[in-house]
Amino acid sequence: MIIYGTNGSHVRTVAAPALACPACANPGQLSLSVFSRYAHIYWVPLVPYAKPAVAQCLHCKGAWTLKELPPEATNIREDLQTLKKQTMAPWWHWSGLVVLLLLAAWGLWASGRDQKENAAYLAAPQVGDIYTVRENDSAGEYSLLKVVRTQGNTVELVANEYAIDNAHPLDKLNDPAKYSKESFSLSQLDLRVMQQKG
Ligand SMILES: [Zn+2]
């Protein structure tokens, strides 16, 4: 189960000494506040999506969002709108998204590195190298080929006689007794074609 939802936090509050309260009309009692709402996954803030702004009176405890302000309170509305525009969501409201982007970048880098390593192994086969191979497609089964001899552009291999249904058969199948006694040959070109076909 993925736990997600929304939350918010206070960002800033400024005093508004020049403004009078729309309810009790006392001057110098208003403060203007901006909050930031954000979406979270497992309580890690992912991305901010709204900035509610509120005017509050210290004297009569009245509070108004932009929509709730009476029409004649134009000065308060303008000041509140200006403060909202000038207020950014705190950086940590983006922290989940930053983590996801870093993970994606790391994944790209790691898979690029694996591909380079695989290409290097296939370009210079050595006795004892083991290749993971996908068995006839649809079954989604994987097995191993082991290099037993190399000669020029030709590689002599023995096939593992077992297959398992995940892409990491090395741990379970790499037992000398599980390999065929009969070897067969492939060219390095064959190997590269096999790699390109996945
Ligand atoms: Zn008031």
Coordinates of N, CA and C and ligand atoms in Angstrom, one line a residue:
M1 N 0.8 -1.2 0.0 CA 0.0 0.0 0.0 C 0.9 1.3 0.0
I2 N 0.6 2.2 -0.9 CA 1.3 3.4 -0.9 C 0.5 4.5 -0.1
I3 N 1.2 5.1 0.8 CA 0.6 6.1 1.6 C 0.9 7.5 1.0
Y4 N -0.1 8.2 0.6 CA 0.1 9.5 0.1 C -1.0 10.5 0.5
G5 N -0.8 11.7 0.3 CA -1.8 12.7 0.7 C -1.3 14.1 0.5
T6 N -1.9 15.0 1.2 CA -1.4 16.4 1.2 C -1.2 16.9 2.6
N7 N -0.3 18.0 2.6 CA -0.1 18.6 3.9 C 0.3 20.0 3.6
G8 N 0.6 20.8 4.7 CA 0.9 22.2 4.4 C 1.8 22.7 5.6
S9 N 2.5 23.8 5.3 CA 3.2 24.4 6.4 C 3.2 26.0 6.2
H10 N 3.4 26.6 7.3 CA 3.5 28.1 7.3 C 4.8 28.5 6.7
V11 N 4.7 29.5 5.8 CA 5.9 30.0 5.2 C 6.4 31.4 5.8
R12 N 5.5 32.3 5.8 CA 5.9 33.6 6.3 C 4.7 34.4 6.8
T13 N 4.9 35.3 7.7 CA 3.9 36.2 8.2 C 4.5 37.6 8.3
V14 N 3.8 38.7 7.8 CA 4.3 40.0 8.0 C 3.2 40.9 8.6
A15 N 3.7 41.9 9.4 CA 2.7 42.8 10.0 C 2.3 43.8 8.9
A16 N 1.0 44.3 9.0 CA 0.6 45.3 8.1 C 0.1 46.5 8.8
P17 N 1.0 47.3 9.3 CA 0.6 48.5 10.2 C -0.3 49.5 9.6
A18 N -0.2 49.6 8.2 CA -1.0 50.6 7.5 C -2.4 50.2 7.3
L19 N -2.7 49.0 7.5 CA -4.1 48.5 7.2 C -5.0 48.4 8.4
A20 N -6.3 48.7 8.2 CA -7.3 48.5 9.3 C -8.1 47.2 9.1
C21 N -8.5 46.7 10.2 CA -9.2 45.4 10.2 C -10.6 45.6 9.5
P22 N -10.9 44.7 8.6 CA -12.3 44.8 7.9 C -13.4 44.5 8.9
A23 N -13.2 43.9 10.0 CA -14.3 43.6 10.9 C -14.4 44.6 12.1
C24 N -13.3 44.7 12.9 CA -13.3 45.6 14.0 C -12.8 47.0 13.7
A25 N -12.2 47.2 12.5 CA -11.7 48.5 12.1 C -10.5 49.1 12.9
N26 N -10.0 48.3 13.8 CA -8.8 48.7 14.5 C -7.6 48.8 13.5
P27 N -6.8 49.9 13.6 CA -5.6 50.0 12.7 C -4.4 49.2 13.3
G28 N -3.5 48.8 12.5 CA -2.3 48.2 12.9 C -2.4 46.9 13.6
Q29 N -3.5 46.2 13.5 CA -3.7 44.9 14.1 C -3.7 43.7 13.2
L30 N -3.5 44.0 11.9 CA -3.6 42.9 10.9 C -2.2 42.3 10.6
S31 N -2.2 41.0 10.5 CA -0.9 40.4 10.0 C -1.3 39.6 8.7
L32 N -0.4 39.5 7.8 CA -0.6 38.8 6.5 C 0.3 37.5 6.5
S33 N -0.3 36.4 6.2 CA 0.4 35.1 6.2 C 0.3 34.4 4.9
V34 N 1.3 33.7 4.5 CA 1.3 32.8 3.4 C 1.7 31.4 3.8
F35 N 0.9 30.4 3.4 CA 1.2 29.0 3.7 C 1.5 28.3 2.4
S36 N 2.1 27.1 2.4 CA 2.3 26.3 1.2 C 1.7 24.9 1.4
R37 N 0.9 24.5 0.5 CA 0.4 23.1 0.5 C 1.2 22.3 -0.4
Y38 N 1.5 21.0 0.0 CA 2.3 20.1 -0.8 C 1.7 18.7 -0.8
A39 N 2.0 18.0 -1.9 CA 1.6 16.5 -1.9 C 2.7 15.7 -1.3
H40 N 2.4 14.7 -0.6 CA 3.5 13.9 -0.1 C 3.2 12.4 -0.4
I41 N 4.3 11.6 -0.4 CA 4.3 10.2 -0.4 C 5.0 9.7 0.8
Y42 N 4.4 8.9 1.6 CA 4.9 8.4 2.9 C 5.5 9.6 3.7
W43 N 4.7 10.7 3.7 CA 5.1 11.9 4.4 C 6.3 12.7 3.9
V44 N 6.9 12.2 2.8 CA 8.0 12.9 2.2 C 7.4 13.9 1.2
P45 N 7.6 15.2 1.4 CA 7.0 16.2 0.5 C 7.5 16.0 -0.9
L46 N 6.6 15.9 -1.9 CA 6.9 15.6 -3.3 C 6.9 16.9 -4.1
V47 N 5.8 17.6 -4.0 CA 5.8 18.9 -4.9 C 4.7 19.8 -4.3
P48 N 5.0 21.1 -4.2 CA 4.0 22.1 -3.7 C 3.0 22.4 -4.8
Y49 N 1.8 22.6 -4.4 CA 0.7 22.9 -5.4 C -0.2 24.1 -5.1
A50 N -0.1 24.7 -3.9 CA -0.9 25.8 -3.7 C -0.3 26.7 -2.6
K51 N -0.6 28.0 -2.6 CA -0.1 28.9 -1.6 C -1.3 29.7 -1.0
P52 N -2.0 29.1 0.0 CA -3.1 29.9 0.6 C -2.5 31.1 1.3
A53 N -3.2 32.3 1.2 CA -2.8 33.5 1.9 C -4.0 33.9 2.8
V54 N -3.6 34.4 4.0 CA -4.6 34.7 5.0 C -4.3 36.0 5.7
A55 N -5.3 36.9 5.9 CA -5.1 38.1 6.7 C -5.8 37.8 8.1
Q56 N -5.1 38.1 9.2 CA -5.6 37.9 10.5 C -5.5 39.1 11.3
C57 N -6.6 39.3 12.2 CA -6.6 40.4 13.1 C -6.2 40.0 14.5
L58 N -5.2 40.6 15.1 CA -4.7 40.2 16.4 C -5.8 40.7 17.5
H59 N -6.5 41.7 17.1 CA -7.5 42.2 18.1 C -8.8 41.4 18.2
C60 N -9.5 41.2 17.0 CA -10.8 40.5 17.1 C -10.6 39.1 16.7
K61 N -9.4 38.6 16.3 CA -9.1 37.2 15.9 C -9.8 36.8 14.6
G62 N -10.3 37.8 13.9 CA -10.9 37.5 12.6 C -9.8 37.0 11.6
A63 N -10.2 36.1 10.7 CA -9.2 35.7 9.7 C -9.9 35.5 8.3
W64 N -9.2 36.0 7.2 CA -9.8 36.0 5.9 C -8.8 35.5 4.9
T65 N -9.3 34.6 4.0 CA -8.5 34.2 2.8 C -8.8 35.3 1.8
L66 N -8.1 35.2 0.7 CA -8.3 36.2 -0.4 C -9.8 36.2 -0.8
K67 N -10.4 35.0 -0.9 CA -11.8 35.0 -1.4 C -12.8 35.5 -0.3
E68 N -12.4 35.4 0.9 CA -13.3 35.7 2.0 C -13.3 37.2 2.4
L69 N -12.3 37.9 1.9 CA -12.2 39.4 2.2 C -13.4 40.1 1.6
P70 N -14.0 41.0 2.4 CA -15.1 41.8 1.8 C -14.6 42.6 0.6
P71 N -15.5 42.9 -0.4 CA -15.1 43.5 -1.6 C -14.5 44.9 -1.4
E72 N -14.9 45.6 -0.4 CA -14.3 47.0 -0.2 C -12.9 46.9 0.4
A73 N -12.4 45.7 0.8 CA -11.1 45.7 1.4 C -10.0 45.5 0.4
T74 N -10.0 46.5 -0.6 CA -9.0 46.4 -1.7 C -7.6 46.5 -1.3
N75 N -7.2 47.4 -0.3 CA -5.8 47.5 0.1 C -5.3 46.2 0.7
I76 N -6.2 45.6 1.5 CA -5.7 44.3 2.1 C -5.5 43.2 1.1
R77 N -6.5 43.2 0.1 CA -6.4 42.2 -1.0 C -5.1 42.4 -1.8
E78 N -4.9 43.6 -2.1 CA -3.7 43.9 -3.0 C -2.4 43.5 -2.2
D79 N -2.3 43.9 -0.9 CA -1.1 43.6 -0.2 C -0.9 42.1 0.0
L80 N -2.1 41.4 0.2 CA -2.0 39.9 0.4 C -1.6 39.2 -0.9
Q81 N -2.1 39.7 -2.0 CA -1.7 39.1 -3.3 C -0.3 39.4 -3.6
T82 N 0.2 40.6 -3.3 CA 1.7 40.9 -3.5 C 2.5 40.0 -2.6
L83 N 2.1 39.8 -1.4 CA 2.9 38.9 -0.5 C 2.9 37.5 -1.0
K84 N 1.8 37.0 -1.5 CA 1.7 35.7 -2.0 C 2.6 35.5 -3.2
K85 N 2.6 36.5 -4.1 CA 3.5 36.4 -5.3 C 5.0 36.4 -4.9
Q86 N 5.3 37.1 -3.9 CA 6.7 37.2 -3.5 C 7.2 36.0 -2.6
T87 N 6.3 35.2 -2.3 CA 6.6 34.1 -1.4 C 6.8 32.8 -2.1
M88 N 7.9 32.2 -2.0 CA 8.2 30.9 -2.6 C 7.9 29.7 -1.6
A89 N 7.5 28.6 -2.1 CA 7.4 27.4 -1.3 C 8.8 27.1 -0.8
P90 N 9.0 26.6 0.4 CA 10.3 26.3 0.9 C 10.9 25.1 0.1
W91 N 12.2 25.1 0.0 CA 12.8 24.1 -0.9 C 12.5 22.6 -0.5
W92 N 12.3 22.4 0.8 CA 12.0 21.0 1.2 C 10.7 20.5 0.7
H93 N 9.8 21.4 0.3 CA 8.5 20.9 -0.3 C 8.7 20.2 -1.6
W94 N 9.9 20.3 -2.2 CA 10.3 19.6 -3.4 C 11.2 18.4 -3.2
S95 N 11.5 18.1 -1.9 CA 12.6 17.1 -1.7 C 12.3 15.8 -2.3
G96 N 11.0 15.3 -2.2 CA 10.7 14.0 -2.8 C 11.0 13.9 -4.3
L97 N 10.6 15.0 -5.0 CA 10.8 15.1 -6.4 C 12.3 15.1 -6.7
V98 N 13.1 15.8 -5.9 CA 14.6 15.8 -6.1 C 15.1 14.4 -5.9
V99 N 14.7 13.7 -4.9 CA 15.1 12.3 -4.7 C 14.8 11.4 -5.8
L100 N 13.6 11.6 -6.4 CA 13.2 10.7 -7.5 C 14.0 11.0 -8.7
L101 N 14.3 12.3 -9.0 CA 15.1 12.7 -10.1 C 16.6 12.1 -10.0
L102 N 17.1 12.2 -8.7 CA 18.4 11.6 -8.5 C 18.5 10.1 -8.7
L103 N 17.4 9.4 -8.2 CA 17.3 8.0 -8.4 C 17.3 7.6 -9.9
A104 N 16.5 8.4 -10.7 CA 16.4 8.2 -12.1 C 17.7 8.4 -12.8
A105 N 18.4 9.5 -12.4 CA 19.7 9.8 -13.0 C 20.7 8.6 -12.7
W106 N 20.7 8.2 -11.4 CA 21.6 7.1 -11.0 C 21.3 5.8 -11.8
G107 N 20.0 5.5 -12.0 CA 19.6 4.3 -12.8 C 20.1 4.4 -14.2
L108 N 20.0 5.5 -14.8 CA 20.5 5.7 -16.2 C 22.0 5.5 -16.2
W109 N 22.7 6.1 -15.3 CA 24.1 6.0 -15.2 C 24.5 4.6 -15.0
A110 N 23.9 3.9 -14.1 CA 24.2 2.5 -13.8 C 24.0 1.6 -15.0
S111 N 22.8 1.8 -15.7 CA 22.6 0.9 -16.8 C 23.5 1.1 -18.0
G112 N 23.9 2.4 -18.1 CA 24.9 2.7 -19.1 C 26.3 2.1 -18.8
R113 N 26.6 2.1 -17.5 CA 27.9 1.5 -17.1 C 27.8 0.0 -17.3
D114 N 26.7 -0.7 -17.0 CA 26.6 -2.1 -17.2 C 26.7 -2.5 -18.7
Q115 N 26.1 -1.6 -19.6 CA 26.2 -1.9 -21.0 C 27.6 -1.9 -21.5
K116 N 28.3 -0.8 -21.0 CA 29.7 -0.7 -21.4 C 30.5 -1.9 -20.9
E117 N 30.3 -2.3 -19.7 CA 31.0 -3.5 -19.1 C 30.7 -4.7 -19.9
N118 N 29.4 -4.9 -20.3 CA 29.0 -6.1 -21.0 C 29.7 -6.1 -22.4
A119 N 29.7 -5.0 -23.1 CA 30.4 -4.8 -24.4 C 31.9 -5.2 -24.3
A120 N 32.5 -4.7 -23.2 CA 33.9 -5.0 -23.0 C 34.2 -6.5 -22.8
Y121 N 33.3 -7.2 -22.0 CA 33.4 -8.6 -21.8 C 33.3 -9.4 -23.1
L122 N 32.3 -9.0 -23.9 CA 32.1 -9.7 -25.2 C 33.2 -9.4 -26.2
A123 N 33.8 -8.3 -26.1 CA 34.9 -7.9 -27.1 C 36.1 -8.7 -26.8
A124 N 36.3 -9.2 -25.5 CA 37.5 -9.9 -25.2 C 37.1 -11.1 -24.3
P125 N 36.5 -12.1 -24.9 CA 36.1 -13.3 -24.1 C 37.3 -14.0 -23.5
Q126 N 37.0 -14.5 -22.3 CA 38.1 -15.2 -21.6 C 37.5 -16.5 -21.0
V127 N 38.4 -17.5 -20.9 CA 37.9 -18.8 -20.3 C 37.4 -18.5 -18.9
G128 N 36.2 -19.0 -18.6 CA 35.6 -18.8 -17.3 C 34.5 -17.7 -17.3
D129 N 34.5 -16.9 -18.4 CA 33.4 -15.9 -18.5 C 32.1 -16.6 -18.5
I130 N 31.1 -16.1 -17.9 CA 29.7 -16.7 -17.9 C 28.7 -15.7 -18.4
Y131 N 27.9 -16.1 -19.4 CA 26.9 -15.2 -20.0 C 25.5 -15.6 -19.5
T132 N 24.7 -14.6 -19.1 CA 23.3 -14.9 -18.9 C 22.5 -14.9 -20.2
V133 N 21.8 -15.9 -20.5 CA 21.0 -15.9 -21.8 C 19.5 -16.1 -21.5
R134 N 18.7 -15.5 -22.3 CA 17.3 -15.7 -22.2 C 16.9 -16.9 -23.1
E135 N 16.2 -17.8 -22.5 CA 15.8 -19.0 -23.3 C 14.6 -18.5 -24.1
N136 N 14.3 -19.3 -25.2 CA 13.2 -19.0 -26.1 C 12.1 -18.1 -25.6
D137 N 12.4 -16.8 -25.6 CA 11.5 -15.7 -25.4 C 10.3 -15.9 -24.5
S138 N 9.3 -16.4 -25.0 CA 8.0 -16.3 -24.3 C 8.0 -16.9 -22.9
A139 N 8.7 -17.9 -22.7 CA 8.7 -18.6 -21.4 C 9.3 -17.7 -20.3
G140 N 10.1 -16.7 -20.7 CA 10.7 -15.8 -19.7 C 11.7 -16.5 -18.8
E141 N 12.4 -17.5 -19.4 CA 13.4 -18.3 -18.6 C 14.8 -17.9 -19.0
Y142 N 15.6 -18.0 -18.0 CA 17.0 -17.6 -18.2 C 18.0 -18.8 -17.8
S143 N 19.1 -18.8 -18.5 CA 20.1 -19.8 -18.2 C 21.5 -19.2 -18.4
L144 N 22.5 -20.1 -18.4 CA 23.9 -19.6 -18.5 C 24.7 -20.3 -19.6
L145 N 25.6 -19.6 -20.1 CA 26.6 -20.1 -21.0 C 28.0 -19.8 -20.4
K146 N 28.9 -20.9 -20.4 CA 30.2 -20.6 -19.8 C 31.3 -20.8 -20.9
V147 N 32.2 -19.9 -21.0 CA 33.3 -20.0 -21.9 C 34.3 -21.0 -21.5
V148 N 34.6 -22.0 -22.3 CA 35.6 -23.0 -21.9 C 36.9 -22.9 -22.8
R149 N 36.8 -22.2 -23.9 CA 38.0 -22.1 -24.7 C 37.8 -20.9 -25.7
T150 N 38.8 -20.2 -26.0 CA 38.7 -19.1 -27.0 C 39.8 -19.4 -28.0
Q151 N 39.5 -19.1 -29.3 CA 40.5 -19.3 -30.3 C 40.1 -18.3 -31.4
G152 N 41.0 -17.3 -31.6 CA 40.7 -16.3 -32.6 C 39.4 -15.6 -32.3
N153 N 38.5 -15.6 -33.3 CA 37.2 -15.0 -33.2 C 36.2 -16.0 -32.7
T154 N 36.6 -17.2 -32.4 CA 35.6 -18.2 -32.0 C 35.7 -18.5 -30.5
V155 N 34.5 -18.7 -29.9 CA 34.4 -18.9 -28.5 C 33.7 -20.3 -28.3
E156 N 34.4 -21.1 -27.5 CA 33.8 -22.5 -27.3 C 33.0 -22.4 -25.9
L157 N 31.8 -22.8 -25.9 CA 30.9 -22.6 -24.7 C 30.3 -23.9 -24.3
V158 N 30.0 -24.1 -23.0 CA 29.1 -25.1 -22.6 C 27.8 -24.5 -22.0
A159 N 26.7 -25.1 -22.3 CA 25.4 -24.6 -21.8 C 25.0 -25.2 -20.5
N160 N 24.5 -24.3 -19.7 CA 23.9 -24.9 -18.4 C 22.6 -25.6 -18.8
E161 N 22.4 -26.8 -18.1 CA 21.3 -27.6 -18.5 C 20.0 -27.3 -17.8
Y162 N 20.0 -26.2 -17.0 CA 18.9 -25.8 -16.3 C 18.5 -24.4 -16.6
A163 N 17.3 -24.0 -16.3 CA 16.8 -22.6 -16.5 C 15.9 -22.2 -15.4
I164 N 15.9 -20.9 -15.0 CA 15.0 -20.4 -14.0 C 14.3 -19.2 -14.5
D165 N 13.2 -18.9 -13.8 CA 12.3 -17.8 -14.4 C 12.6 -16.5 -13.8
N166 N 13.9 -16.2 -13.5 CA 14.2 -14.8 -13.3 C 15.5 -14.5 -14.0
A167 N 15.8 -13.2 -14.1 CA 16.9 -12.7 -15.0 C 18.3 -12.8 -14.3
H168 N 18.3 -13.4 -13.1 CA 19.6 -13.5 -12.4 C 19.9 -15.0 -12.0
P169 N 20.2 -15.8 -13.0 CA 20.3 -17.3 -12.8 C 21.7 -17.6 -12.2
L170 N 22.6 -16.7 -12.1 CA 24.0 -17.0 -11.7 C 24.1 -17.7 -10.4
D171 N 23.4 -17.1 -9.4 CA 23.5 -17.7 -8.0 C 23.0 -19.2 -7.9
K172 N 21.9 -19.4 -8.6 CA 21.3 -20.8 -8.5 C 21.9 -21.8 -9.4
L173 N 22.3 -21.4 -10.6 CA 22.7 -22.4 -11.6 C 24.2 -22.6 -11.8
N174 N 25.0 -21.7 -11.3 CA 26.4 -21.8 -11.6 C 27.1 -22.8 -10.7
D175 N 26.8 -24.1 -11.0 CA 27.4 -25.2 -10.4 C 28.0 -26.1 -11.5
P176 N 29.3 -26.5 -11.4 CA 30.0 -27.2 -12.5 C 29.2 -28.4 -12.9
A177 N 28.5 -29.1 -12.0 CA 27.7 -30.3 -12.4 C 26.5 -30.0 -13.2
K178 N 26.1 -28.7 -13.2 CA 24.9 -28.4 -14.0 C 25.1 -28.0 -15.4
Y179 N 26.4 -28.0 -15.8 CA 26.7 -27.6 -17.2 C 26.8 -28.9 -18.1
S180 N 26.5 -28.7 -19.3 CA 26.6 -29.8 -20.3 C 28.0 -30.2 -20.5
K181 N 28.3 -31.5 -20.8 CA 29.6 -32.0 -21.1 C 30.0 -31.6 -22.5
E182 N 29.0 -31.4 -23.3 CA 29.3 -31.1 -24.7 C 29.4 -29.6 -25.0
S183 N 30.4 -29.2 -25.7 CA 30.6 -27.8 -25.9 C 30.2 -27.5 -27.4
F184 N 30.0 -26.2 -27.6 CA 29.7 -25.8 -29.0 C 30.4 -24.5 -29.2
S185 N 30.4 -24.0 -30.5 CA 31.2 -22.8 -30.8 C 30.3 -21.7 -31.3
L186 N 30.6 -20.5 -30.9 CA 30.0 -19.3 -31.5 C 31.1 -18.3 -31.9
S187 N 30.8 -17.5 -32.9 CA 31.8 -16.4 -33.2 C 31.5 -15.2 -32.3
Q188 N 32.4 -14.4 -32.2 CA 32.2 -13.1 -31.4 C 31.1 -12.3 -32.0
L189 N 30.9 -12.4 -33.3 CA 29.8 -11.7 -34.0 C 28.5 -12.3 -33.5
D190 N 28.4 -13.6 -33.4 CA 27.2 -14.3 -32.9 C 26.8 -13.7 -31.6
L191 N 27.9 -13.6 -30.7 CA 27.6 -13.1 -29.3 C 27.1 -11.7 -29.3
R192 N 27.7 -10.9 -30.2 CA 27.3 -9.5 -30.2 C 25.8 -9.4 -30.7
V193 N 25.5 -10.2 -31.7 CA 24.1 -10.2 -32.2 C 23.2 -10.6 -31.1
M194 N 23.6 -11.7 -30.4 CA 22.7 -12.1 -29.3 C 22.5 -11.0 -28.2
Q195 N 23.6 -10.3 -28.0 CA 23.4 -9.2 -27.0 C 22.5 -8.1 -27.5
Q196 N 22.6 -7.8 -28.8 CA 21.8 -6.7 -29.3 C 20.3 -7.1 -29.3
K197 N 20.1 -8.4 -29.5 CA 18.7 -8.9 -29.4 C 18.2 -9.1 -28.0
G198 N 19.1 -8.8 -27.1 CA 18.6 -8.8 -25.7 C 18.7 -10.2 -25.1
Ligands
ZN1 ZN -10.2 42.9 13.9

